mmCIF file of C-alpha atoms in Angstrom:
data_model
loop_
_atom_site.group_PDB
_atom_site.id
_atom_site.type_symbol
_atom_site.label_atom_id
_atom_site.label_comp_id
_atom_site.label_asym_id
_atom_site.label_seq_id
_atom_site.Cartn_x
_atom_site.Cartn_y
_atom_site.Cartn_z
ATOM 1 C CA MET A 101 145.438 52.090 87.174
ATOM 2 C CA THR A 102 148.936 51.083 86.154
ATOM 3 C CA THR A 103 151.391 49.550 88.578
ATOM 4 C CA GLN A 104 154.613 51.459 89.098
ATOM 5 C CA THR A 105 157.567 49.251 89.888
ATOM 6 C CA THR A 106 161.168 50.039 90.657
ATOM 7 C CA ASN A 107 163.592 47.131 91.023
ATOM 8 C CA GLY A 108 160.629 44.777 90.793
ATOM 9 C CA LEU A 109 158.917 46.338 93.823
ATOM 10 C CA ASP A 110 155.492 47.953 93.540
ATOM 11 C CA THR A 111 156.363 51.439 94.787
ATOM 12 C CA GLN A 112 152.733 52.272 95.584
ATOM 13 C CA VAL A 113 152.364 49.175 97.774
ATOM 14 C CA LEU A 114 155.709 49.974 99.412
ATOM 15 C CA ALA A 115 154.599 53.542 100.232
ATOM 16 C CA GLN A 116 151.201 52.347 101.499
ATOM 17 C CA THR A 117 152.874 49.719 103.703
ATOM 18 C CA VAL A 118 155.214 52.264 105.265
ATOM 19 C CA ASP A 119 152.329 54.724 105.799
ATOM 20 C CA ALA A 120 150.199 52.051 107.484
ATOM 21 C CA LEU A 121 153.075 51.166 109.825
ATOM 22 C CA LYS A 122 153.644 54.821 110.684
ATOM 23 C CA ARG A 123 149.979 55.150 111.701
ATOM 24 C CA ASP A 124 150.001 51.961 113.780
ATOM 25 C CA ARG A 125 153.461 50.907 114.917
ATOM 26 C CA THR A 126 152.186 47.642 116.382
ATOM 27 C CA LEU A 127 151.607 46.363 112.821
ATOM 28 C CA ALA A 128 155.400 46.108 112.462
ATOM 29 C CA LYS A 129 155.607 43.327 115.040
ATOM 30 C CA PHE A 130 156.173 39.978 113.322
ATOM 31 C CA GLU A 131 156.742 36.449 114.573
ATOM 32 C CA PHE A 132 158.421 34.012 112.186
ATOM 33 C CA ARG A 133 158.481 30.265 112.819
ATOM 34 C CA ALA A 134 159.988 26.965 111.788
ATOM 35 C CA GLY A 135 159.386 23.383 112.842
ATOM 36 C CA ASN A 136 162.158 20.822 112.535
ATOM 37 C CA THR A 137 162.345 17.043 112.870
ATOM 38 C CA TRP A 138 165.436 14.892 113.229
ATOM 39 C CA ILE A 139 165.618 12.275 110.463
ATOM 40 C CA GLY A 140 168.763 10.451 111.597
ATOM 41 C CA GLY A 141 172.483 11.140 112.002
ATOM 42 C CA THR A 142 173.289 14.629 110.727
ATOM 43 C CA THR A 143 170.049 14.936 108.722
ATOM 44 C CA ASN A 144 166.996 16.913 109.804
ATOM 45 C CA ARG A 145 164.177 18.682 108.014
ATOM 46 C CA SER A 146 162.365 21.968 108.598
ATOM 47 C CA THR A 147 158.823 22.939 107.688
ATOM 48 C CA ILE A 148 158.024 26.630 107.331
ATOM 49 C CA GLN A 149 154.568 27.984 106.597
ATOM 50 C CA GLY A 150 152.685 30.349 108.901
ATOM 51 C CA PHE A 151 153.785 33.566 110.556
ATOM 52 C CA PHE A 152 152.194 36.436 112.421
ATOM 53 C CA GLY A 153 152.541 39.945 111.036
ATOM 54 C CA ALA A 154 150.663 43.191 110.387
ATOM 55 C CA GLY A 155 148.313 42.314 113.235
ATOM 56 C CA ALA A 156 147.143 38.946 111.918
ATOM 57 C CA GLU A 157 148.116 35.378 111.174
ATOM 58 C CA ASP A 158 149.322 35.131 107.570
ATOM 59 C CA LYS A 159 147.382 32.699 105.356
ATOM 60 C CA SER A 160 149.095 33.304 102.036
ATOM 61 C CA ARG A 161 150.914 29.963 101.854
ATOM 62 C CA SER A 162 148.765 26.972 100.960
ATOM 63 C CA GLU A 163 151.737 24.594 101.191
ATOM 64 C CA PRO A 164 154.674 24.610 103.575
ATOM 65 C CA PHE A 165 158.271 25.083 102.469
ATOM 66 C CA THR A 166 160.534 22.190 103.479
ATOM 67 C CA PHE A 167 164.326 22.281 103.717
ATOM 68 C CA THR A 168 166.759 19.524 104.601
ATOM 69 C CA ASN A 169 169.937 20.047 106.606
ATOM 70 C CA GLY A 170 172.713 17.557 105.976
ATOM 71 C CA GLU A 171 176.476 17.335 106.231
ATOM 72 C CA PRO A 172 179.242 16.281 103.826
ATOM 73 C CA PRO A 173 181.061 12.947 104.423
ATOM 74 C CA LEU A 174 183.907 14.833 106.121
ATOM 75 C CA LEU A 175 181.380 15.871 108.776
ATOM 76 C CA LEU A 176 179.667 12.479 109.142
ATOM 77 C CA GLY A 177 176.892 12.933 106.571
ATOM 78 C CA SER A 178 176.140 12.112 102.943
ATOM 79 C CA ASN A 179 175.334 15.578 101.593
ATOM 80 C CA GLU A 180 171.611 15.094 102.181
ATOM 81 C CA GLY A 181 171.396 18.893 102.060
ATOM 82 C CA ALA A 182 173.526 21.950 102.674
ATOM 83 C CA ASN A 183 174.639 22.173 106.268
ATOM 84 C CA PRO A 184 173.243 24.592 108.863
ATOM 85 C CA VAL A 185 176.118 27.093 108.744
ATOM 86 C CA GLU A 186 175.792 27.194 104.944
ATOM 87 C CA PHE A 187 172.051 27.882 105.282
ATOM 88 C CA LEU A 188 172.970 30.771 107.586
ATOM 89 C CA LEU A 189 175.144 32.214 104.784
ATOM 90 C CA HIS A 190 172.204 31.824 102.365
ATOM 91 C CA ALA A 191 169.936 33.663 104.835
ATOM 92 C CA LEU A 192 172.480 36.462 105.234
ATOM 93 C CA ALA A 193 173.025 36.836 101.462
ATOM 94 C CA GLY A 194 169.291 37.008 100.864
ATOM 95 C CA CYS A 195 168.566 39.474 103.618
ATOM 96 C CA VAL A 196 171.345 41.886 102.641
ATOM 97 C CA THR A 197 170.254 41.673 98.979
ATOM 98 C CA THR A 198 166.570 42.316 99.736
ATOM 99 C CA THR A 199 167.432 45.134 102.153
ATOM 100 C CA THR A 200 169.582 46.671 99.409
ATOM 101 C CA ILE A 201 166.697 46.466 96.909
ATOM 102 C CA LEU A 202 164.240 47.918 99.420
ATOM 103 C CA HIS A 203 166.316 50.938 100.372
ATOM 104 C CA ALA A 204 167.620 51.511 96.839
ATOM 105 C CA THR A 205 163.984 51.719 95.765
ATOM 106 C CA ALA A 206 163.177 54.140 98.597
ATOM 107 C CA ARG A 207 166.104 56.312 97.414
ATOM 108 C CA GLY A 208 165.046 56.138 93.759
ATOM 109 C CA ILE A 209 168.137 54.136 92.742
ATOM 110 C CA ARG A 210 167.559 51.587 89.965
ATOM 111 C CA ILE A 211 169.548 48.391 90.445
ATOM 112 C CA GLN A 212 170.679 46.498 87.348
ATOM 113 C CA SER A 213 172.278 43.499 89.050
ATOM 114 C CA ILE A 214 173.560 42.192 92.380
ATOM 115 C CA SER A 215 175.783 39.158 92.871
ATOM 116 C CA THR A 216 177.376 38.282 96.180
ATOM 117 C CA GLU A 217 180.026 35.825 97.285
ATOM 118 C CA LEU A 218 180.078 34.963 100.976
ATOM 119 C CA SER A 219 182.689 33.156 103.001
ATOM 120 C CA GLY A 220 182.696 32.401 106.685
ATOM 121 C CA ASP A 221 185.586 31.135 108.795
ATOM 122 C CA ILE A 222 184.876 28.637 111.515
ATOM 123 C CA ASP A 223 187.140 26.517 113.699
ATOM 124 C CA LEU A 224 185.425 23.239 114.572
ATOM 125 C CA GLN A 225 187.448 22.875 117.769
ATOM 126 C CA GLY A 226 184.627 24.937 119.283
ATOM 127 C CA LEU A 227 181.829 22.584 118.224
ATOM 128 C CA LEU A 228 183.891 19.554 119.277
ATOM 129 C CA ASP A 229 184.808 21.079 122.664
ATOM 130 C CA LEU A 230 188.541 20.671 121.993
ATOM 131 C CA ASP A 231 189.562 24.236 122.901
ATOM 132 C CA ASN A 232 187.476 26.609 125.028
ATOM 133 C CA SER A 233 189.373 29.647 123.751
ATOM 134 C CA VAL A 234 188.142 29.108 120.169
ATOM 135 C CA PRO A 235 184.833 30.787 119.196
ATOM 136 C CA VAL A 236 182.165 28.167 118.570
ATOM 137 C CA GLY A 237 180.445 30.069 115.754
ATOM 138 C CA PHE A 238 181.705 31.917 112.711
ATOM 139 C CA ARG A 239 184.769 34.023 113.449
ATOM 140 C CA GLN A 240 183.849 36.471 110.696
ATOM 141 C CA ILE A 241 181.699 36.473 107.571
ATOM 142 C CA THR A 242 182.838 38.379 104.490
ATOM 143 C CA MET A 243 180.381 39.269 101.753
ATOM 144 C CA LYS A 244 181.704 40.590 98.454
ATOM 145 C CA MET A 245 178.932 42.351 96.577
ATOM 146 C CA ASP A 246 179.082 43.123 92.877
ATOM 147 C CA ILE A 247 176.343 45.684 92.322
ATOM 148 C CA LYS A 248 175.452 47.655 89.198
ATOM 149 C CA ALA A 249 173.074 50.596 89.464
ATOM 150 C CA ASP A 250 172.221 53.926 87.876
ATOM 151 C CA CYS A 251 174.125 55.936 90.479
ATOM 152 C CA GLY A 252 177.688 56.774 91.423
ATOM 153 C CA ASP A 253 180.116 54.872 93.627
ATOM 154 C CA ALA A 254 179.697 57.223 96.592
ATOM 155 C CA GLU A 255 175.924 56.692 96.591
ATOM 156 C CA LEU A 256 176.412 52.912 96.402
ATOM 157 C CA ASP A 257 178.889 52.937 99.271
ATOM 158 C CA ASP A 258 176.478 55.029 101.346
ATOM 159 C CA LEU A 259 173.605 52.650 100.492
ATOM 160 C CA LEU A 260 175.605 49.553 101.488
ATOM 161 C CA LYS A 261 176.697 51.113 104.776
ATOM 162 C CA PHE A 262 173.040 51.840 105.528
ATOM 163 C CA VAL A 263 172.052 48.292 104.479
ATOM 164 C CA HIS A 264 174.647 46.790 106.858
ATOM 165 C CA GLY A 265 172.859 48.555 109.705
ATOM 166 C CA HIS A 266 169.307 47.727 108.548
ATOM 167 C CA SER A 267 169.347 44.091 107.377
ATOM 168 C CA PRO A 268 167.598 41.900 109.978
ATOM 169 C CA VAL A 269 169.791 38.814 109.414
ATOM 170 C CA CYS A 270 172.996 40.893 109.304
ATOM 171 C CA ASN A 271 171.914 42.552 112.539
ATOM 172 C CA THR A 272 171.042 39.204 114.155
ATOM 173 C CA VAL A 273 174.565 37.979 113.354
ATOM 174 C CA CYS A 274 176.423 41.207 114.259
ATOM 175 C CA ARG A 275 174.611 41.818 117.536
ATOM 176 C CA PRO A 276 174.137 39.346 120.380
ATOM 177 C CA VAL A 277 170.578 37.936 120.095
ATOM 178 C CA PRO A 278 169.337 35.644 122.874
ATOM 179 C CA VAL A 279 168.414 32.080 121.904
ATOM 180 C CA VAL A 280 166.314 30.256 124.501
ATOM 181 C CA ILE A 281 166.206 26.458 124.277
ATOM 182 C CA GLU A 282 163.320 25.007 126.316
ATOM 183 C CA ARG A 283 162.950 21.275 126.698
ATOM 184 C CA VAL A 284 159.341 20.104 126.435
ATOM 185 C CA LYS A 285 158.570 18.294 129.680
ATOM 186 C CA ARG A 286 157.037 14.889 129.209
ATOM 187 C CA ASP A 287 154.660 13.211 131.655
ATOM 188 C CA MET B 293 184.688 -5.149 109.939
ATOM 189 C CA THR B 294 181.231 -4.092 111.075
ATOM 190 C CA THR B 295 180.195 -0.460 111.382
ATOM 191 C CA GLN B 296 179.108 0.683 114.821
ATOM 192 C CA THR B 297 176.541 3.435 114.754
ATOM 193 C CA THR B 298 174.854 5.398 117.515
ATOM 194 C CA ASN B 299 172.108 7.849 116.559
ATOM 195 C CA GLY B 300 172.967 7.212 112.910
ATOM 196 C CA LEU B 301 176.577 8.348 113.387
ATOM 197 C CA ASP B 302 179.479 6.007 112.722
ATOM 198 C CA THR B 303 181.147 6.097 116.135
ATOM 199 C CA GLN B 304 184.477 4.853 114.775
ATOM 200 C CA VAL B 305 184.621 7.622 112.156
ATOM 201 C CA LEU B 306 183.613 10.144 114.839
ATOM 202 C CA ALA B 307 186.423 8.992 117.156
ATOM 203 C CA GLN B 308 188.951 8.972 114.304
ATOM 204 C CA THR B 309 187.919 12.482 113.258
ATOM 205 C CA VAL B 310 188.331 13.841 116.781
ATOM 206 C CA ASP B 311 191.727 12.077 117.147
ATOM 207 C CA ALA B 312 192.969 13.503 113.853
ATOM 208 C CA LEU B 313 191.953 17.018 114.937
ATOM 209 C CA LYS B 314 193.678 16.608 118.285
ATOM 210 C CA ARG B 315 196.923 15.678 116.504
ATOM 211 C CA ASP B 316 196.704 18.590 114.050
ATOM 212 C CA ARG B 317 194.503 21.437 115.265
ATOM 213 C CA THR B 318 194.792 23.296 111.937
ATOM 214 C CA LEU B 319 192.561 20.599 110.366
ATOM 215 C CA ALA B 320 189.637 22.085 112.324
ATOM 216 C CA LYS B 321 189.737 25.325 110.315
ATOM 217 C CA PHE B 322 186.872 25.408 107.812
ATOM 218 C CA GLU B 323 185.667 28.006 105.348
ATOM 219 C CA PHE B 324 182.050 27.712 104.184
ATOM 220 C CA ARG B 325 180.725 29.663 101.212
ATOM 221 C CA ALA B 326 177.617 30.722 99.334
ATOM 222 C CA GLY B 327 177.063 32.670 96.139
ATOM 223 C CA ASN B 328 173.847 34.607 95.623
ATOM 224 C CA THR B 329 172.246 36.374 92.663
ATOM 225 C CA TRP B 330 169.374 38.852 92.710
ATOM 226 C CA ILE B 331 166.494 37.642 90.518
ATOM 227 C CA GLY B 332 164.169 40.638 90.927
ATOM 228 C CA GLY B 333 162.145 42.359 93.643
ATOM 229 C CA THR B 334 162.405 40.371 96.866
ATOM 230 C CA THR B 335 163.624 37.180 95.127
ATOM 231 C CA ASN B 336 167.221 35.977 95.057
ATOM 232 C CA ARG B 337 168.894 32.612 94.759
ATOM 233 C CA SER B 338 171.946 31.052 96.429
ATOM 234 C CA THR B 339 174.285 28.387 95.119
ATOM 235 C CA ILE B 340 176.259 26.355 97.655
ATOM 236 C CA GLN B 341 178.811 23.715 96.725
ATOM 237 C CA GLY B 342 182.478 23.876 97.704
ATOM 238 C CA PHE B 343 184.098 24.503 101.041
ATOM 239 C CA PHE B 344 187.531 24.248 102.590
ATOM 240 C CA GLY B 345 188.056 21.964 105.564
ATOM 241 C CA ALA B 346 190.409 19.378 107.083
ATOM 242 C CA GLY B 347 193.284 20.992 105.197
ATOM 243 C CA ALA B 348 191.834 20.662 101.699
ATOM 244 C CA GLU B 349 189.152 21.824 99.301
ATOM 245 C CA ASP B 350 186.147 19.499 99.580
ATOM 246 C CA LYS B 351 185.130 17.780 96.339
ATOM 247 C CA SER B 352 182.290 15.579 97.631
ATOM 248 C CA ARG B 353 179.456 17.488 95.945
ATOM 249 C CA SER B 354 179.107 16.921 92.212
ATOM 250 C CA GLU B 355 176.162 19.316 91.994
ATOM 251 C CA PRO B 356 175.510 22.573 93.861
ATOM 252 C CA PHE B 357 172.601 23.073 96.220
ATOM 253 C CA THR B 358 170.349 25.988 95.241
ATOM 254 C CA PHE B 359 167.918 27.815 97.510
ATOM 255 C CA THR B 360 165.530 30.656 96.719
ATOM 256 C CA ASN B 361 164.730 33.492 99.102
ATOM 257 C CA GLY B 362 161.355 35.138 98.642
ATOM 258 C CA GLU B 363 158.820 37.107 100.643
ATOM 259 C CA PRO B 364 155.074 36.751 101.233
ATOM 260 C CA PRO B 365 152.689 39.292 99.602
ATOM 261 C CA LEU B 366 152.545 41.238 102.878
ATOM 262 C CA LEU B 367 156.278 41.887 102.428
ATOM 263 C CA LEU B 368 156.157 42.703 98.702
ATOM 264 C CA GLY B 369 156.783 39.209 97.323
ATOM 265 C CA SER B 370 154.833 36.237 95.988
ATOM 266 C CA ASN B 371 156.152 33.473 98.258
ATOM 267 C CA GLU B 372 158.856 32.489 95.758
ATOM 268 C CA GLY B 373 160.603 30.879 98.728
ATOM 269 C CA ALA B 374 160.844 31.170 102.492
ATOM 270 C CA ASN B 375 162.247 34.514 103.514
ATOM 271 C CA PRO B 376 165.779 35.105 104.858
ATOM 272 C CA VAL B 377 164.838 35.333 108.536
ATOM 273 C CA GLU B 378 162.915 32.045 108.203
ATOM 274 C CA PHE B 379 165.987 30.422 106.624
ATOM 275 C CA LEU B 380 167.959 31.622 109.649
ATOM 276 C CA LEU B 381 165.497 29.761 111.913
ATOM 277 C CA HIS B 382 165.951 26.630 109.744
ATOM 278 C CA ALA B 383 169.734 26.951 110.096
ATOM 279 C CA LEU B 384 169.448 27.354 113.854
ATOM 280 C CA ALA B 385 167.074 24.391 114.246
ATOM 281 C CA GLY B 386 169.368 22.165 112.202
ATOM 282 C CA CYS B 387 172.543 23.178 113.962
ATOM 283 C CA VAL B 388 171.144 22.713 117.456
ATOM 284 C CA THR B 389 169.695 19.326 116.441
ATOM 285 C CA THR B 390 172.934 18.063 114.876
ATOM 286 C CA THR B 391 174.989 19.367 117.818
ATOM 287 C CA THR B 392 172.608 17.506 120.147
ATOM 288 C CA ILE B 393 173.069 14.264 118.169
ATOM 289 C CA LEU B 394 176.844 14.687 118.088
ATOM 290 C CA HIS B 395 177.294 15.263 121.803
ATOM 291 C CA ALA B 396 174.621 12.739 122.811
ATOM 292 C CA THR B 397 176.602 10.165 120.811
ATOM 293 C CA ALA B 398 179.860 11.224 122.498
ATOM 294 C CA ARG B 399 178.122 10.729 125.872
ATOM 295 C CA GLY B 400 176.652 7.360 124.906
ATOM 296 C CA ILE B 401 173.062 8.637 124.984
ATOM 297 C CA ARG B 402 170.734 7.070 122.417
ATOM 298 C CA ILE B 403 168.226 9.544 120.973
ATOM 299 C CA GLN B 404 164.830 8.236 119.898
ATOM 300 C CA SER B 405 163.378 11.454 118.472
ATOM 301 C CA ILE B 406 163.853 15.203 118.355
ATOM 302 C CA SER B 407 161.262 17.720 117.203
ATOM 303 C CA THR B 408 161.691 21.463 117.616
ATOM 304 C CA GLU B 409 159.417 24.460 117.205
ATOM 305 C CA LEU B 410 161.124 27.804 116.757
ATOM 306 C CA SER B 411 159.699 31.296 116.912
ATOM 307 C CA GLY B 412 161.489 34.587 116.543
ATOM 308 C CA ASP B 413 160.151 38.061 117.294
ATOM 309 C CA ILE B 414 161.108 40.896 115.021
ATOM 310 C CA ASP B 415 159.874 44.475 114.717
ATOM 311 C CA LEU B 416 160.106 45.651 111.109
ATOM 312 C CA GLN B 417 160.394 49.289 112.176
ATOM 313 C CA GLY B 418 164.108 48.506 112.331
ATOM 314 C CA LEU B 419 164.390 47.276 108.730
ATOM 315 C CA LEU B 420 162.249 50.179 107.514
ATOM 316 C CA ASP B 421 164.229 52.795 109.489
ATOM 317 C CA LEU B 422 161.104 54.045 111.269
ATOM 318 C CA ASP B 423 162.491 53.899 114.811
ATOM 319 C CA ASN B 424 166.202 53.824 115.669
ATOM 320 C CA SER B 425 165.516 52.487 119.156
ATOM 321 C CA VAL B 426 164.062 49.218 117.808
ATOM 322 C CA PRO B 427 166.519 46.334 117.217
ATOM 323 C CA VAL B 428 166.830 45.619 113.494
ATOM 324 C CA GLY B 429 167.226 41.860 113.891
ATOM 325 C CA PHE B 430 165.427 39.250 115.936
ATOM 326 C CA ARG B 431 164.681 40.424 119.464
ATOM 327 C CA GLN B 432 164.803 36.836 120.753
ATOM 328 C CA ILE B 433 164.486 33.343 119.327
ATOM 329 C CA THR B 434 162.769 30.620 121.338
ATOM 330 C CA MET B 435 163.271 26.970 120.492
ATOM 331 C CA LYS B 436 161.037 24.360 122.118
ATOM 332 C CA MET B 437 162.647 20.961 121.844
ATOM 333 C CA ASP B 438 160.750 17.712 122.321
ATOM 334 C CA ILE B 439 163.435 15.085 122.805
ATOM 335 C CA LYS B 440 163.125 11.411 123.692
ATOM 336 C CA ALA B 441 166.211 9.476 124.747
ATOM 337 C CA ASP B 442 167.370 6.553 126.883
ATOM 338 C CA CYS B 443 168.440 8.775 129.778
ATOM 339 C CA GLY B 444 166.910 10.802 132.568
ATOM 340 C CA ASP B 445 165.677 14.387 132.556
ATOM 341 C CA ALA B 446 168.711 15.740 134.406
ATOM 342 C CA GLU B 447 171.061 14.265 131.800
ATOM 343 C CA LEU B 448 168.952 15.740 128.995
ATOM 344 C CA ASP B 449 168.914 19.164 130.612
ATOM 345 C CA ASP B 450 172.691 19.016 131.044
ATOM 346 C CA LEU B 451 173.119 17.929 127.415
ATOM 347 C CA LEU B 452 170.951 20.786 126.095
ATOM 348 C CA LYS B 453 172.776 23.361 128.198
ATOM 349 C CA PHE B 454 176.044 22.092 126.727
ATOM 350 C CA VAL B 455 174.556 22.132 123.205
ATOM 351 C CA HIS B 456 173.477 25.780 123.623
ATOM 352 C CA GLY B 457 177.132 26.647 124.199
ATOM 353 C CA HIS B 458 178.543 24.442 121.410
ATOM 354 C CA SER B 459 176.216 24.858 118.403
ATOM 355 C CA PRO B 460 177.959 27.029 115.775
ATOM 356 C CA VAL B 461 174.767 28.691 114.483
ATOM 357 C CA CYS B 462 173.418 29.245 118.011
ATOM 358 C CA ASN B 463 176.764 30.787 118.945
ATOM 359 C CA THR B 464 176.805 32.974 115.806
ATOM 360 C CA VAL B 465 173.380 34.331 116.786
ATOM 361 C CA CYS B 466 174.070 34.688 120.530
ATOM 362 C CA ARG B 467 177.480 36.327 120.190
ATOM 363 C CA PRO B 468 178.334 39.369 118.074
ATOM 364 C CA VAL B 469 179.998 38.076 114.870
ATOM 365 C CA PRO B 470 181.438 40.644 112.453
ATOM 366 C CA VAL B 471 179.929 40.781 108.959
ATOM 367 C CA VAL B 472 182.066 42.656 106.437
ATOM 368 C CA ILE B 473 180.319 43.833 103.253
ATOM 369 C CA GLU B 474 182.829 44.772 100.544
ATOM 370 C CA ARG B 475 181.660 46.314 97.317
ATOM 371 C CA VAL B 476 183.472 44.941 94.265
ATOM 372 C CA LYS B 477 185.067 47.929 92.552
ATOM 373 C CA ARG B 478 184.332 48.143 88.848
ATOM 374 C CA ASP B 479 186.625 49.692 86.219
#
């Protein structure tokens, strides 16, 4: 049996996955996780490995991923890693790109290339508590996408509008999502 | 002249930075950036290097940071990297941790350790367009923080409440932040 791929996705596996979810909607419930430890100053490190999805604990990763947050000297670090707001841009770029590939494939559109440039405006008076009227987070994020595909401009514009509404990270940024911070009580 | 540090932050540089921003509020305007390229299937890679801040283009990074988004087999990938929603959790963990260190230092609280465990619930029926009533992004993100410091519980609880309101990534997730996707027009 040969594998049929479009845009690098196995279309048979994609169709089977969607069918399985349609039969049992609870399989679509996922829990993703990260653990993080402060190293010192503006440096901290995350470990990412397990998650729950499709009704079971995933065991596909034998080793954890680790990522280091840092800050540039201007923000009291030594560039030990990209900083957290930059990692958010990376997450957004990746999610919009993968969502584009997924739904292009579902529509039978073959993608030749995608490159994106993201920029996000932020006023650090919010973080530093210097002005309560300034938003603490990004004011806006702009993502310029250069996409080549075997379809016309109108189809691409329609695809990207759909992707904006169906990318999990884009949606997490665009909509208000509650973040609960619980302090672990110590004896 | 000796350097005074609290929690690994140079307190003199911190005070000077805040003073400079108070004198010229426009210095607090930053623009962070990422570029991303689709590799194939559910894999894509970001490059992060320059940013604008404190009135100038930053030149502190001689090399770019690169990060790879992937997906586990269950989500049509081969674990080429953590996936975008996991990177968002890493960004959130890092931002809340660094914001905690920053404001603890401003309050004269010495932190001994911080470890956090994050989990985020997401229903992939949203991404897959199987049910319009399901949120596309995270439903909620919970962050359990184990923090040891030279102060009492009430001070820690007050600090963390303040941090929830002053972390840029936490604020970007909690508040609606516009994401604009512009397709680059080709000749």
